[in-house]
Short mmCIF file of C-alpha atoms in Angstrom, two decimals:
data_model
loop_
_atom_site.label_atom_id
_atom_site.label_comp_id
_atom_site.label_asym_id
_atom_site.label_seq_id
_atom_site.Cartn_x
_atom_site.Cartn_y
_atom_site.Cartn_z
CA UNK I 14 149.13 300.11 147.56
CA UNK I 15 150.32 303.72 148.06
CA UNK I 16 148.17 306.15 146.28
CA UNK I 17 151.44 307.56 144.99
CA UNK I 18 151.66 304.12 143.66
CA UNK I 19 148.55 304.01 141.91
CA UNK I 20 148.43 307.37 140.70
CA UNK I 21 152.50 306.12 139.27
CA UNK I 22 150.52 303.01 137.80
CA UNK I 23 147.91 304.36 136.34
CA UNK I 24 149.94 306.98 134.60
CA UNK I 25 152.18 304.32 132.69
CA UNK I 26 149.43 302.46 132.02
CA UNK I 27 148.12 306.04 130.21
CA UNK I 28 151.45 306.83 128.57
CA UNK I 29 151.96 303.59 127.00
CA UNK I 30 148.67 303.44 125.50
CA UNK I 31 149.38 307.24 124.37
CA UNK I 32 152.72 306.33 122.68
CA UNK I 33 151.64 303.40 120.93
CA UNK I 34 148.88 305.28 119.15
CA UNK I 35 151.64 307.94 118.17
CA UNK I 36 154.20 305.02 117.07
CA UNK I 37 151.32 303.10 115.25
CA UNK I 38 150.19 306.58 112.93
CA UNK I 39 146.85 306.93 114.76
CA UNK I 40 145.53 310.34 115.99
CA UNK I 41 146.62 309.91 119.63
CA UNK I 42 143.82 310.14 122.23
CA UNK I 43 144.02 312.94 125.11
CA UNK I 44 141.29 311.45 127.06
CA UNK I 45 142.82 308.47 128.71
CA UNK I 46 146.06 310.60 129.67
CA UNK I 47 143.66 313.36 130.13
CA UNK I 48 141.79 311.68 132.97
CA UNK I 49 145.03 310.12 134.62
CA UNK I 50 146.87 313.21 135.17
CA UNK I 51 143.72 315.05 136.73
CA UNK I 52 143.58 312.79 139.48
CA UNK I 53 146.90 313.65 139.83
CA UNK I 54 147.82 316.76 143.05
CA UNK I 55 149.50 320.06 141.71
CA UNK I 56 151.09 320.45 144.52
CA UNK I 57 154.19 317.98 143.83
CA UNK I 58 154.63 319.08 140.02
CA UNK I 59 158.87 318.54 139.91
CA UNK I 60 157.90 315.40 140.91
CA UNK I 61 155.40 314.04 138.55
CA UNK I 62 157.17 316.55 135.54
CA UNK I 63 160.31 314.16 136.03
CA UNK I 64 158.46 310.92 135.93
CA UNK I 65 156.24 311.57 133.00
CA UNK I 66 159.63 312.61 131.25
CA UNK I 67 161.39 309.50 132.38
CA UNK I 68 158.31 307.26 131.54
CA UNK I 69 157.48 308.95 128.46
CA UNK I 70 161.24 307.67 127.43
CA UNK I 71 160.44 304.19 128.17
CA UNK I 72 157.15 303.99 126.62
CA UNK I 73 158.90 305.10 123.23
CA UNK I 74 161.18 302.30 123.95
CA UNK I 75 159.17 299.66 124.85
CA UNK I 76 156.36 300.80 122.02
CA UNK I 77 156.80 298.42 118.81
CA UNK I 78 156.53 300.70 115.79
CA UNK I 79 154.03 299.22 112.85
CA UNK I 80 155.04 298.24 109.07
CA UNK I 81 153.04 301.13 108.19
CA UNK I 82 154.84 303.05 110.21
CA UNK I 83 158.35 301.75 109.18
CA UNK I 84 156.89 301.90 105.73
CA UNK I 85 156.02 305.29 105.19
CA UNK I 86 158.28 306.82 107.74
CA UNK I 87 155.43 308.77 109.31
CA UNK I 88 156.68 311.02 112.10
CA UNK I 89 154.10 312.15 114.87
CA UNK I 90 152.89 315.94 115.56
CA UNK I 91 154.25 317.22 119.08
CA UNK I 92 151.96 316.60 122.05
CA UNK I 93 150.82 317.59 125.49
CA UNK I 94 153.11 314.96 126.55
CA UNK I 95 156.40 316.33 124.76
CA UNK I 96 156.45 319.50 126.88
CA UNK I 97 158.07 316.91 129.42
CA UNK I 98 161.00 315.78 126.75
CA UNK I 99 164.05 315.93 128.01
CA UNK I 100 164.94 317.33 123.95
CA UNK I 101 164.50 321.62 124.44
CA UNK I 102 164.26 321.59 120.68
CA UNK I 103 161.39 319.57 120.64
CA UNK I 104 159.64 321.43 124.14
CA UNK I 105 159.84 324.60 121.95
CA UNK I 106 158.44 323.30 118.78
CA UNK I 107 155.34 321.55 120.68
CA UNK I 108 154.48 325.13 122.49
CA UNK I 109 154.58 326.78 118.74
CA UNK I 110 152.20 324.02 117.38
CA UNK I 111 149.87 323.50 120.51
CA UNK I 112 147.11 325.92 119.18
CA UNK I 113 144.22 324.44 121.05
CA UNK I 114 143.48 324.88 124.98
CA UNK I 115 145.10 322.58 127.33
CA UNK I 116 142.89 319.18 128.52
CA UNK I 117 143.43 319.69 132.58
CA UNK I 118 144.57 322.07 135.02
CA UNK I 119 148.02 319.29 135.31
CA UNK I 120 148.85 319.83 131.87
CA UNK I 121 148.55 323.59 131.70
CA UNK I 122 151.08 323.61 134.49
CA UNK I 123 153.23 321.94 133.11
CA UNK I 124 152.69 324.56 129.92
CA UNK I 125 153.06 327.54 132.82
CA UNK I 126 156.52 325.56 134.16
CA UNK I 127 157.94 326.68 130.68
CA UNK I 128 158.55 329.76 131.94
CA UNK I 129 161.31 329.11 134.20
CA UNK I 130 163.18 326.05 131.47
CA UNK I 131 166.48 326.16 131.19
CA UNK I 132 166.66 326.78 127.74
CA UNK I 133 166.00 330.36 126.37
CA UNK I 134 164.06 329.31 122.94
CA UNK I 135 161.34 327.38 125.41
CA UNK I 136 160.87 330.06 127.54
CA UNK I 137 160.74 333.04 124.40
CA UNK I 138 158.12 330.16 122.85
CA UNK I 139 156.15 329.87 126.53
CA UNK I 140 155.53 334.00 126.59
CA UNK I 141 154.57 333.82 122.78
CA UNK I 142 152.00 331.22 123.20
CA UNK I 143 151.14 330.72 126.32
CA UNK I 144 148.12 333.47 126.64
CA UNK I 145 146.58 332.08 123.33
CA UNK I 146 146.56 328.61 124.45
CA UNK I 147 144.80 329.85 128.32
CA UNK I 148 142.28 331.47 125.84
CA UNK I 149 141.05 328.64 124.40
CA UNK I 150 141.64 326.48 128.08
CA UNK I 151 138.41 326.08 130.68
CA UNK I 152 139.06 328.96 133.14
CA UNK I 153 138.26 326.63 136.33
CA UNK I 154 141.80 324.88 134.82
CA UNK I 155 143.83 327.56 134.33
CA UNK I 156 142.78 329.17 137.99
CA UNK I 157 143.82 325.82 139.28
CA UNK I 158 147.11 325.96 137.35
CA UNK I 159 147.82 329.28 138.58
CA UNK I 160 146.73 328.70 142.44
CA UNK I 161 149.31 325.84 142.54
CA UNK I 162 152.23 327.63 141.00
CA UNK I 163 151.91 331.54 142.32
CA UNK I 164 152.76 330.69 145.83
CA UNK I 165 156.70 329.56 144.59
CA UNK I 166 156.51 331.28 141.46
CA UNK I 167 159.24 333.44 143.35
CA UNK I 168 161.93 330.72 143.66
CA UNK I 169 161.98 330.26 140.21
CA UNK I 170 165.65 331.37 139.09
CA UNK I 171 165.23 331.70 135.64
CA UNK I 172 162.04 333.86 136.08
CA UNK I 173 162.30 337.76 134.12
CA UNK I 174 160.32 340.46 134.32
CA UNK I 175 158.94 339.45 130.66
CA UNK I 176 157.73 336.20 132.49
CA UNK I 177 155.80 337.55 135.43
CA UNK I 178 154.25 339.97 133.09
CA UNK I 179 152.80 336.80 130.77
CA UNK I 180 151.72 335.19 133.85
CA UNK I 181 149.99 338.31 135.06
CA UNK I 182 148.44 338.92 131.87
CA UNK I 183 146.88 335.23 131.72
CA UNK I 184 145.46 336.42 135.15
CA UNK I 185 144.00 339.62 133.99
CA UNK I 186 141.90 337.79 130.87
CA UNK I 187 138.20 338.56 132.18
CA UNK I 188 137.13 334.35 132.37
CA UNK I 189 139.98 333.76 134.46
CA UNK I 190 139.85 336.52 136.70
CA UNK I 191 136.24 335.34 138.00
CA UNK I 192 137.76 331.78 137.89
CA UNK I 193 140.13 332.43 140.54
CA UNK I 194 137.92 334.76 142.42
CA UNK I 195 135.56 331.66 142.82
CA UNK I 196 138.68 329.21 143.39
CA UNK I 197 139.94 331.76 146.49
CA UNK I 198 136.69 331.81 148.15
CA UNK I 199 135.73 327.96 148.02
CA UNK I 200 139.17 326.86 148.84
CA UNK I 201 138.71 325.19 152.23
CA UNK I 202 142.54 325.24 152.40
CA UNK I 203 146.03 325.49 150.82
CA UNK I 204 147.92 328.50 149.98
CA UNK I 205 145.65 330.74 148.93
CA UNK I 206 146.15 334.15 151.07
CA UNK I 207 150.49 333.93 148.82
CA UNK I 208 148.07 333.24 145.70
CA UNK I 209 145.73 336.31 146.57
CA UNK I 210 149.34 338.57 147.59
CA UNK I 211 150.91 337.76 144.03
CA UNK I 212 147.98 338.28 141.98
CA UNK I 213 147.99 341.63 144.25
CA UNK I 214 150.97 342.77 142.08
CA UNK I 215 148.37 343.91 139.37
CA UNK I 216 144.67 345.20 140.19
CA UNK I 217 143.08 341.90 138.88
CA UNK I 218 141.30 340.91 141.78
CA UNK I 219 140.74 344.64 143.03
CA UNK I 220 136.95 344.69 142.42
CA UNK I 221 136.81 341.39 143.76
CA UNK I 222 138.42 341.76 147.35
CA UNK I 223 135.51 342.79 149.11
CA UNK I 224 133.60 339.68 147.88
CA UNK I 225 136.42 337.60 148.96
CA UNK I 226 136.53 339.40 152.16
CA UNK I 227 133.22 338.40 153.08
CA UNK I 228 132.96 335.66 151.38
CA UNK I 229 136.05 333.33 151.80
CA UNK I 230 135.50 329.96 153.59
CA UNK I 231 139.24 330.37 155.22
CA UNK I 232 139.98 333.09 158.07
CA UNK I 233 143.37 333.90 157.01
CA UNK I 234 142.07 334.74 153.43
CA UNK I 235 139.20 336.75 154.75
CA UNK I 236 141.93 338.44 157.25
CA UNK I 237 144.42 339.30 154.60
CA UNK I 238 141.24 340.93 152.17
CA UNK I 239 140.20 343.36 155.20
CA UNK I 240 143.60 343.94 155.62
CA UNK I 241 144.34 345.08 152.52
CA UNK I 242 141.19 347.02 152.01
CA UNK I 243 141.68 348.91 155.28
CA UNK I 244 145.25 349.48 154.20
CA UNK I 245 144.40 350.69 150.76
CA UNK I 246 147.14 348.75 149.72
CA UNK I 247 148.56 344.94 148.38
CA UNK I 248 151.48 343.44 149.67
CA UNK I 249 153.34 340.44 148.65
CA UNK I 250 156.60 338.37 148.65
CA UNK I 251 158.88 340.03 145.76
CA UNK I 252 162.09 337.39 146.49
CA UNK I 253 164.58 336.88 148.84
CA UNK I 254 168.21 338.03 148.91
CA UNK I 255 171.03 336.93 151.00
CA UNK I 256 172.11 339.12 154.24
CA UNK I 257 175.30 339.14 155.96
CA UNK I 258 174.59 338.49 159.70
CA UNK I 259 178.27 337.91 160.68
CA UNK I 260 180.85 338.34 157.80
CA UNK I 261 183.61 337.24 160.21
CA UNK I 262 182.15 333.93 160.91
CA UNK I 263 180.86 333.86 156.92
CA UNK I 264 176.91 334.10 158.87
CA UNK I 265 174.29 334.84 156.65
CA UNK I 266 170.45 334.25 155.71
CA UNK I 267 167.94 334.80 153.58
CA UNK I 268 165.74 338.43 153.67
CA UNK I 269 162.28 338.56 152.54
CA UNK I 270 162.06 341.39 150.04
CA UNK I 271 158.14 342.52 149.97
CA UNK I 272 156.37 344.71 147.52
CA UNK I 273 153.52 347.20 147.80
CA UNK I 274 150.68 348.97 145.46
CA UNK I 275 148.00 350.96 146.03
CA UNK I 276 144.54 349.79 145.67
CA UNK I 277 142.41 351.03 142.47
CA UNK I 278 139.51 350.87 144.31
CA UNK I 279 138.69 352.77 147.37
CA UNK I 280 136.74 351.70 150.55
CA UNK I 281 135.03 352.98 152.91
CA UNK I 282 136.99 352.48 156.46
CA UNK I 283 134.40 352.42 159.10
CA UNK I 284 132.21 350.29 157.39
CA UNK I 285 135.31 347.94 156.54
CA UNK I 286 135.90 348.02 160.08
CA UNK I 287 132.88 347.01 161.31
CA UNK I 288 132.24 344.12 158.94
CA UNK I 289 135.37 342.72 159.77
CA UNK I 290 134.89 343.40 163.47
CA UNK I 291 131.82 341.27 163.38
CA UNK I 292 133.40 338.31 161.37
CA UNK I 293 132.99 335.30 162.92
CA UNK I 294 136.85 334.52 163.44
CA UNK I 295 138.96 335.62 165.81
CA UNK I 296 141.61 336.07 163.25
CA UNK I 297 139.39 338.62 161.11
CA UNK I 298 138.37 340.79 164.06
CA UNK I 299 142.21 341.10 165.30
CA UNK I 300 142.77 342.59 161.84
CA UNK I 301 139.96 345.08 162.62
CA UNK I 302 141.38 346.31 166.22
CA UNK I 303 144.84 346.26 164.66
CA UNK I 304 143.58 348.91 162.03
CA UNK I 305 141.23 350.65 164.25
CA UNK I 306 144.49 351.35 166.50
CA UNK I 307 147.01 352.65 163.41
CA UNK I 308 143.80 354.64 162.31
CA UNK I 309 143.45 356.26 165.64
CA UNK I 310 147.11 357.18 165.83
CA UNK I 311 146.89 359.06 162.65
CA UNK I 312 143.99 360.90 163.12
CA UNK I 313 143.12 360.67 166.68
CA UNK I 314 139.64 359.15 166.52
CA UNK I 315 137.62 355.99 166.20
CA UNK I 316 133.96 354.78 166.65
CA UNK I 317 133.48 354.29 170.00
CA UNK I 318 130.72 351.44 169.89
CA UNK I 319 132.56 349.86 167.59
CA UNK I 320 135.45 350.23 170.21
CA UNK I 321 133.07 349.16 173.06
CA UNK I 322 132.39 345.54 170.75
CA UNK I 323 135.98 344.82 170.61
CA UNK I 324 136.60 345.60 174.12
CA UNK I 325 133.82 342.89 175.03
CA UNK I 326 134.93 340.37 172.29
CA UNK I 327 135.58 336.85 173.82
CA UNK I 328 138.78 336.52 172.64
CA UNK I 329 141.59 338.09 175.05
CA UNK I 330 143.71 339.74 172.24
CA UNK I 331 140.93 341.51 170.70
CA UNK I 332 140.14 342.69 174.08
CA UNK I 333 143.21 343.88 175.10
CA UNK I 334 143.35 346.20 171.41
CA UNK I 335 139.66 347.53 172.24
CA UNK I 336 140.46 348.51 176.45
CA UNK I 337 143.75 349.89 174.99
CA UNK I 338 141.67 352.20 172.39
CA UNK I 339 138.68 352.58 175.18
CA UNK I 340 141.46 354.04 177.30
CA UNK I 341 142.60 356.86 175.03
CA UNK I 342 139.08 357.71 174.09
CA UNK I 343 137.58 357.59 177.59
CA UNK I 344 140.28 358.15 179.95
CA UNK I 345 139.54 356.87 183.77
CA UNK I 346 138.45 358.83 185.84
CA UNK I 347 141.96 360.88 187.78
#
């Protein structure tokens, strides 16, 4: 068995049990679902959003409802589970009554997905309550929640200006912001130097990027915090927009449309320079003799033992950036 197939399994399994408390008039239990859908990756959300909808749908239908039930025509309180119904009147009304924090990072996702629904009402109900309910939600899940979704958050078509700002602001609450400080250094992988650029577009990890420059298990992370300290600046992917490459022959492709921001916080460049230049990955210290050269070129100079270091690094491209700045500092002999 797949573990697609088991994760599939044991999610039915999960939702069944879930309805049939709901259809019999019992206070439904969040655990079971709870701890089925956190075994479950964030990286495949459309995926598992369409089969909890579609298996949600069958649960209902397979669940026998009680005499009680029948009797006193009880009708359940919205759910965690009916933000997947495929009814939008019923997606908005369980975001207005959800007043307590979500149980996983899977199902605040799914809350955060809102955003971008097709129907108006759900997302106007998603910016309304969505920073309550990460209030009362374990920062470690909405970190996770927001380190799956930031990296494509761009691609989402129905995504405003009003949106982005809600998701920024659930970024900028204090708890969270040390949350995902913590989640970008002790990733071992994924996406995290897109999650670091769109969080970029406010200064909510400013204070925080020379810890994660230091600090970050990946090399491309650490890379991208030097960079942007030694740039004094954030950049990130703003959207794409269609080009014309050859209107004749109806030619065209998608342009990368990147946005910028100034730092709040100011550091100092040499010493930037050399703690990157003595990172352990060749990735970091290319960053350093990169910024070492577009330093020189503005101002003319550049620490020359720090110069020397690069010029003796092992790695050939480093090299070739500290002989080139070697050159111009100590020209050859005529």
């Amino acid at each position: 068995m797949s573990q697609q197939h088991m994760h599939e399994t044991n999610l039915f399994a999960a939702i069944r049990k879930f309805v049939q408390s709901v259809r019999a008039g019992i206070d439904p239990e969040i655990a079971t679902l709870a701890a089925a859908t956190s075994a479950l990756p964030l990286k495949n959300l459309e995926h598992w959003e369409r089969f909890l909808s579609w298996e949600r749908y069958r649960a209902w239908q397979l669940a026998a409802p009680s005499k009680w039930t029948l009797l006193f025509r009880q009708k359940p309180g919205p759910t965690w589970l009916d933000l997947c119904s495929e009814d939008g009147y019923l997606r908005e009304k369980t975001l207005r009554a959800l007043k307590h924090g979500a149980p996983n990072a899977f199902f605040f996702a799914l809350a955060l997905r809102r955003l971008n629904d097709w129907v108006p009402q759900v997302r106007a109900a998603a910016r309304e309550a969505l920073p309550d309910i990460a209030s009362h939600t374990a920062p470690q899940h909405v970190a996770a929640a927001l380190c799956a979704l930031l990296p494509n958050w761009t691609s989402w078509g129905r995504l405003e200006a009003t949106e982005q700002e809600t998701l920024m602001a659930i970024s900028a609450q204090d708890e969270v912001k040390r949350a995902l400080k913590d989640s970008l250094i002790a990733s071992p992988s994924g996406p995290m130097v897109a999650v670091l650029a769109q969080l970029g577009r406010k200064d909510t990890l400013d204070a925080y990027l020379q810890d994660i420059a230091k600090r970050a298990i990946q090399p491309s992370l650490r890379a991208k915090a030097y960079r942007c300290l030694l740039e004094g600046r954030m950049t990130w992917l703003a959207g794409r927009e269609w080009e014309w490459t050859d209107i004749r022959r109806v030619q065209k492709h998608l342009k990368p449309i990147h946005g910028t921001r100034a730092l709040s916080i100011q550091a100092a460049f040499p010493d930037m320079a050399w703690q990157a230049a003595e990172d352990r990955s060749p990735i970091v210290r290319r960053v350093a003799g990169e910024m070492l050269i577009r330093d020189w070129e503005k101002t003319g100079q550049a620490p020359l033992r720090l110069v020397r270091q690069l010029a003796a690094d092992t790695c050939p491209s480093i090299a070739a950036r500290g002989r080139f700045l070697l050159d111009k500092l100590e020209p050859p002999p005529a």
